[in-house]
Each structure stands twice: as structure tokens, then as C-alpha cells.
CSV table of C-alpha atoms in Angstrom, one decimal:
chain,number,residue,atom,x,y,z
A,1015,GLU,CA,112.8,110.5,89.3
A,1016,THR,CA,111.9,107.1,87.4
A,1017,GLY,CA,108.5,105.6,88.2
A,1018,VAL,CA,106.6,109.1,88.3
A,1019,THR,CA,106.1,111.1,85.1
A,1020,GLN,CA,104.8,114.5,84.5
A,1021,THR,CA,103.5,116.2,81.3
A,1022,PRO,CA,104.2,118.6,79.8
A,1023,ARG,CA,107.5,119.6,81.1
A,1024,HIS,CA,107.3,123.1,80.1
A,1025,LEU,CA,104.2,125.0,79.8
A,1026,VAL,CA,103.6,128.9,78.8
A,1027,MET,CA,100.1,130.2,79.2
A,1028,GLY,CA,98.3,133.4,79.2
A,1029,MET,CA,96.1,134.5,82.2
A,1030,THR,CA,92.9,133.6,80.5
A,1031,ASN,CA,94.0,130.0,79.2
A,1032,LYS,CA,92.7,126.7,80.8
A,1033,LYS,CA,95.4,123.9,80.7
A,1034,SER,CA,96.0,120.8,82.9
A,1035,LEU,CA,99.1,119.3,84.2
A,1036,LYS,CA,99.1,115.5,84.2
A,1037,CYS,CA,101.0,113.2,86.8
A,1038,GLU,CA,101.3,109.2,86.3
A,1039,GLN,CA,103.1,106.9,88.8
A,1040,HIS,CA,104.0,103.4,88.0
A,1041,LEU,CA,105.1,102.4,91.3
A,1042,GLY,CA,101.9,101.0,92.8
A,1043,HIS,CA,101.5,103.7,95.2
A,1044,ASN,CA,98.1,105.0,96.5
A,1045,ALA,CA,99.0,108.4,97.9
A,1046,MET,CA,99.8,111.4,95.4
A,1047,TYR,CA,100.7,114.9,96.0
A,1048,TRP,CA,101.1,118.3,94.1
A,1049,TYR,CA,103.8,120.7,95.3
A,1050,LYS,CA,104.5,124.1,94.1
A,1051,GLN,CA,108.2,125.3,94.0
A,1052,SER,CA,108.9,128.8,93.6
A,1053,ALA,CA,112.2,130.6,93.7
A,1054,LYS,CA,113.6,131.3,97.0
A,1055,LYS,CA,110.7,129.7,98.8
A,1056,PRO,CA,110.3,126.4,100.4
A,1057,LEU,CA,108.4,123.6,98.5
A,1058,GLU,CA,104.7,124.1,99.2
A,1059,LEU,CA,102.5,121.3,99.6
A,1060,MET,CA,99.2,122.0,97.6
A,1061,PHE,CA,97.0,118.9,97.5
A,1062,VAL,CA,97.1,115.4,98.8
A,1063,TYR,CA,95.2,112.4,97.7
A,1064,ASN,CA,95.1,109.1,99.6
A,1065,PHE,CA,93.2,106.3,97.8
A,1066,LYS,CA,92.0,108.7,95.4
A,1067,GLU,CA,90.4,111.0,98.2
A,1068,GLN,CA,91.5,114.4,98.8
A,1069,THR,CA,92.8,114.4,102.3
A,1070,GLU,CA,94.7,117.9,102.2
A,1071,ASN,CA,94.0,121.2,100.4
A,1072,ASN,CA,96.7,123.6,101.7
A,1073,SER,CA,94.6,126.8,101.3
A,1074,VAL,CA,95.0,126.7,97.4
A,1075,PRO,CA,93.3,129.3,95.3
A,1076,SER,CA,90.3,127.7,93.3
A,1077,ARG,CA,92.0,128.7,90.1
A,1078,PHE,CA,94.0,125.3,90.9
A,1079,SER,CA,91.7,122.4,90.8
A,1080,PRO,CA,93.2,118.9,91.4
A,1081,GLU,CA,91.7,115.6,90.1
A,1082,CYS,CA,92.5,111.9,90.7
A,1083,PRO,CA,90.6,109.6,88.7
A,1084,ASN,CA,92.5,106.6,90.1
A,1085,SER,CA,95.5,105.9,92.2
A,1086,SER,CA,97.9,105.9,89.4
A,1087,HIS,CA,96.9,109.3,87.8
A,1088,LEU,CA,96.7,113.0,89.1
A,1089,PHE,CA,95.8,116.0,87.4
A,1090,LEU,CA,96.0,119.6,88.0
A,1091,HIS,CA,93.6,121.8,86.3
A,1092,LEU,CA,94.4,125.5,85.8
A,1093,HIS,CA,92.4,128.4,84.9
A,1094,THR,CA,92.8,132.2,85.1
A,1095,LEU,CA,96.1,132.0,86.6
A,1096,GLN,CA,98.2,134.9,87.8
A,1097,PRO,CA,102.0,135.7,86.8
A,1098,GLU,CA,102.9,134.9,90.4
A,1099,ASP,CA,101.7,131.3,89.7
A,1100,SER,CA,104.6,130.7,87.4
A,1101,ALA,CA,106.7,128.0,89.3
A,1102,LEU,CA,107.9,124.4,89.0
A,1103,TYR,CA,104.9,122.2,89.9
A,1104,LEU,CA,106.0,118.8,91.1
A,1105,CYS,CA,104.1,115.8,91.7
A,1106,ALA,CA,104.8,113.0,94.0
A,1107,SER,CA,103.8,109.5,95.1
A,1108,SER,CA,104.1,107.3,98.1
A,1109,ARG,CA,103.0,104.0,99.7
A,1110,ALA,CA,100.1,104.6,102.0
A,1111,GLY,CA,98.8,101.9,104.7
A,1112,GLY,CA,97.3,101.4,107.9
A,1113,SER,CA,93.9,102.3,109.1
A,1114,GLY,CA,93.0,105.7,110.2
A,1115,GLY,CA,96.0,107.3,108.3
A,1116,PHE,CA,98.8,106.8,106.0
A,1117,ARG,CA,102.8,106.7,106.2
A,1118,THR,CA,104.5,108.8,103.9
A,1119,ASP,CA,108.1,107.5,104.7
A,1120,THR,CA,109.5,108.2,101.3
A,1121,GLN,CA,108.2,110.3,98.4
A,1122,TYR,CA,109.1,109.8,94.8
A,1123,PHE,CA,108.9,112.9,92.7
A,1124,GLY,CA,108.4,113.5,89.1
A,1125,PRO,CA,110.5,115.7,87.0
A,1126,GLY,CA,108.1,118.6,87.3
A,1127,THR,CA,106.2,121.0,84.9
A,1128,ARG,CA,107.9,124.4,84.6
A,1129,LEU,CA,104.9,126.8,84.3
A,1130,THR,CA,105.2,130.3,83.2
A,1131,VAL,CA,102.1,132.4,83.3
A,1132,LEU,CA,102.3,135.6,80.9
B,1290,SER,CA,103.0,123.1,110.4
B,1291,GLN,CA,106.8,123.5,110.9
B,1292,GLN,CA,109.3,123.4,108.3
B,1293,GLY,CA,113.1,122.6,108.8
B,1294,GLU,CA,115.5,125.3,108.5
B,1295,GLU,CA,118.7,124.4,106.8
B,1296,ASP,CA,121.9,125.9,107.2
B,1297,PRO,CA,124.1,127.1,105.4
B,1298,GLN,CA,121.9,128.4,102.5
B,1299,ALA,CA,124.8,127.7,100.2
B,1300,LEU,CA,128.0,125.8,100.4
B,1301,SER,CA,130.9,125.8,97.9
B,1302,ILE,CA,133.6,123.5,98.2
B,1303,GLN,CA,136.4,121.4,96.2
B,1304,GLU,CA,136.2,118.1,95.0
B,1305,GLY,CA,137.3,115.6,97.5
B,1306,GLU,CA,136.4,117.7,100.4
B,1307,ASN,CA,133.4,116.8,102.9
B,1308,ALA,CA,130.4,118.7,102.8
B,1309,THR,CA,128.1,119.2,105.8
B,1310,MET,CA,124.5,120.6,105.8
B,1311,ASN,CA,122.3,121.2,108.9
B,1312,CYS,CA,118.6,121.2,109.4
B,1313,SER,CA,116.9,122.5,112.6
B,1314,TYR,CA,113.3,122.3,113.6
B,1315,LYS,CA,111.0,123.1,116.3
B,1316,THR,CA,108.4,120.5,117.3
B,1317,SER,CA,108.3,116.6,117.6
B,1318,ILE,CA,109.0,114.5,114.6
B,1319,ASN,CA,108.1,111.0,113.5
B,1320,ASN,CA,111.2,111.1,111.0
B,1321,LEU,CA,113.3,113.5,109.2
B,1322,GLN,CA,114.4,112.9,105.5
B,1323,TRP,CA,116.9,114.2,103.2
B,1324,TYR,CA,116.3,115.0,99.5
B,1325,ARG,CA,118.5,116.1,96.8
B,1326,GLN,CA,117.3,118.1,93.6
B,1327,ASN,CA,119.5,118.8,90.5
B,1328,SER,CA,118.6,122.2,89.1
B,1329,GLY,CA,115.1,122.4,87.7
B,1330,ARG,CA,114.3,118.6,88.3
B,1331,GLY,CA,112.3,116.5,90.8
B,1332,LEU,CA,113.5,115.6,94.3
B,1333,VAL,CA,115.2,112.3,94.9
B,1334,HIS,CA,115.0,110.7,98.2
B,1335,LEU,CA,118.4,110.2,100.0
B,1336,ILE,CA,118.0,108.9,103.4
B,1337,LEU,CA,115.2,108.6,106.1
B,1338,ILE,CA,116.2,108.7,109.8
B,1339,ARG,CA,113.5,107.8,112.4
B,1340,SER,CA,113.1,109.7,115.7
B,1341,ASN,CA,114.5,106.8,117.6
B,1342,GLU,CA,117.7,106.7,115.5
B,1343,ARG,CA,120.8,108.8,116.0
B,1344,GLU,CA,122.7,108.0,113.0
B,1345,LYS,CA,122.5,106.4,109.5
B,1346,HIS,CA,124.8,105.7,106.7
B,1347,SER,CA,124.3,105.3,103.0
B,1348,GLY,CA,127.3,105.0,100.7
B,1349,ARG,CA,129.3,108.5,101.1
B,1350,LEU,CA,126.2,109.9,103.2
B,1351,ARG,CA,125.9,110.0,106.8
B,1352,VAL,CA,122.9,111.6,108.7
B,1353,THR,CA,122.7,112.3,112.4
B,1354,LEU,CA,119.7,113.2,114.3
B,1355,ASP,CA,119.6,114.9,117.8
B,1356,THR,CA,116.2,115.0,119.0
B,1357,SER,CA,117.2,116.8,122.3
B,1358,LYS,CA,118.5,119.6,120.2
B,1359,LYS,CA,116.0,119.2,117.3
B,1360,SER,CA,118.6,119.0,114.7
B,1361,SER,CA,119.9,116.9,112.0
B,1362,SER,CA,123.0,117.0,109.8
B,1363,LEU,CA,123.9,115.4,106.4
B,1364,LEU,CA,127.5,114.5,105.8
B,1365,ILE,CA,128.7,113.9,102.1
B,1366,THR,CA,132.2,112.6,102.3
B,1367,ALA,CA,134.8,112.8,99.4
B,1368,SER,CA,132.5,115.1,97.5
B,1369,ARG,CA,132.3,115.0,93.6
B,1370,ALA,CA,131.3,117.5,91.0
B,1371,ALA,CA,128.1,115.4,90.3
B,1372,ASP,CA,127.3,116.1,94.1
B,1373,THR,CA,126.4,119.7,93.1
B,1374,ALA,CA,122.8,120.0,93.7
B,1375,SER,CA,120.2,121.4,96.4
B,1376,TYR,CA,119.7,119.5,99.6
B,1377,PHE,CA,116.5,119.6,101.5
B,1378,CYS,CA,115.4,118.2,104.8
B,1379,ALA,CA,111.7,117.1,105.1
B,1380,LEU,CA,109.9,116.5,108.3
B,1381,ARG,CA,107.2,114.1,109.2
B,1382,ASN,CA,105.6,115.6,112.2
B,1383,ALA,CA,104.6,113.3,114.9
B,1384,GLY,CA,100.8,112.9,115.7
B,1385,GLY,CA,98.3,115.8,115.0
B,1386,THR,CA,95.8,116.2,112.2
B,1387,SER,CA,98.4,116.5,109.5
B,1388,TYR,CA,99.9,113.0,110.0
B,1389,GLY,CA,101.7,111.6,107.0
B,1390,LYS,CA,102.5,115.3,105.6
B,1391,LEU,CA,106.1,116.1,104.9
B,1392,THR,CA,107.2,119.7,105.3
B,1393,PHE,CA,110.4,120.8,103.3
B,1394,GLY,CA,113.0,123.5,104.3
B,1395,GLN,CA,114.4,126.0,101.9
B,1396,GLY,CA,117.2,123.9,101.0
B,1397,THR,CA,121.2,124.1,100.9
B,1398,ILE,CA,122.4,124.8,97.6
B,1399,LEU,CA,126.0,122.8,97.3
B,1400,THR,CA,128.4,123.6,94.7
B,1401,VAL,CA,131.3,121.2,94.2
B,1402,HIS,CA,134.2,122.5,92.1
B,1403,PRO,CA,136.3,120.0,90.1
């Protein structure tokens, strides 16, 4: 978990609120990821950024809006969420390299944000 | 894209015993990785095995890969109470447009009793 930080660690929000999750990596990586982890479900990849460009959007509802201003920071903006969006949201980073693609040989995860939507 | 299927879903053992977890998958992979997650925390990478490798070791961990059977196993020897966690296999598929993406299984919950 060292090297990737996430804030806040816990968040409770109402369905009409707007909030943002923040992720920062200090590993010099240039690929960053958002995952959603719900009880009794596999880890779900939400978004992938490679060199600040979004390269994957896994059919995520528009109430989740990612932002990657630079290779070290990743945000997930939340608005008008539903109770079923309550989950652990994990950020990860990895080294990217090679033309035409990138290698995600190892991903380094942050501690996650536990989100509860009331 | 495919995900790995871990088996068993839960495993309970005594300290000092060995723990074996399995992961099966359906299509071709570039590599397979094992991660560990303590309750409510982030995942920690344990070991990566490439498709042209059959076995890898790291401390008390031993991973095998059988690409003909499309399966991998993680063995933890001489388990300790601190090994209690969820263990996930993650697949990096070979080729395709989703190159570079890891797909995680549902995990095996390991409990090691002191």
C-alpha cells in the first residue's frame, strides 16, 4: 500500500451530494486505475489512464466522472449516486511503457475509500 | 473479458499448515498474478508468473502455472496467523484490444488459526 495514497479513507454521502475521491501515487508510474469492490463481487475495473489519457471506460455510469490532471494524480468525481454505489473504491498505478500499448505487470494499490451512499 | 475463478472460496487452517488456492481461467494469458488483501484495505502484489513459466517461488510462496489446463495454484507453506487475508488471482490477457488490463477473480478467503 505504500506509494499510493487515497483520500478520504471513509466517505458517507447522500444521493444528492457531489464529492470527489483523490488518489496520488509517488512511484513515478504513468498508468492509473479506478476499481470498485463490492461485497461478494470480483474487483471491477472502472477506468484506466495511461499517460493522462483515458484508455478504458468499463461502461461506468456517468454519475462517476474521472479526472487525471497529471500522471501522479487521479480523481473520481461523484454526483447523484445510488445506494448500490456503496463500495470500496480502490486506486492503483503501474509502470507503462512501449509504443502502441502498455505493460501492467504489477499494479500498486492504495488503501481505498470506503463509500457509503445513503 | 475473462476473469479467473478461485477455488476454494474460503479456506480455514491451523498455523503451521500449508494453504493451497487454485485459479482457473478460460482464454490465453500473457501473465497471471496473485494479490493479497487484508480486510477493507488495498491489494498487495505477491507474485507474477508469465505464460512461459511453470513455477515461481518467493519466500514461503510457491506459484505454479499449467497453461494446458489453464490453471494456477498458490501455495503458502508453514502458514501464520498473519497470512489471514483474501487472495486474488489476476489475469493479463494475451493480445486483443484490452491489452494491459488485469482481470481479477472473486478471491479465496484464508483464515489461519493460531
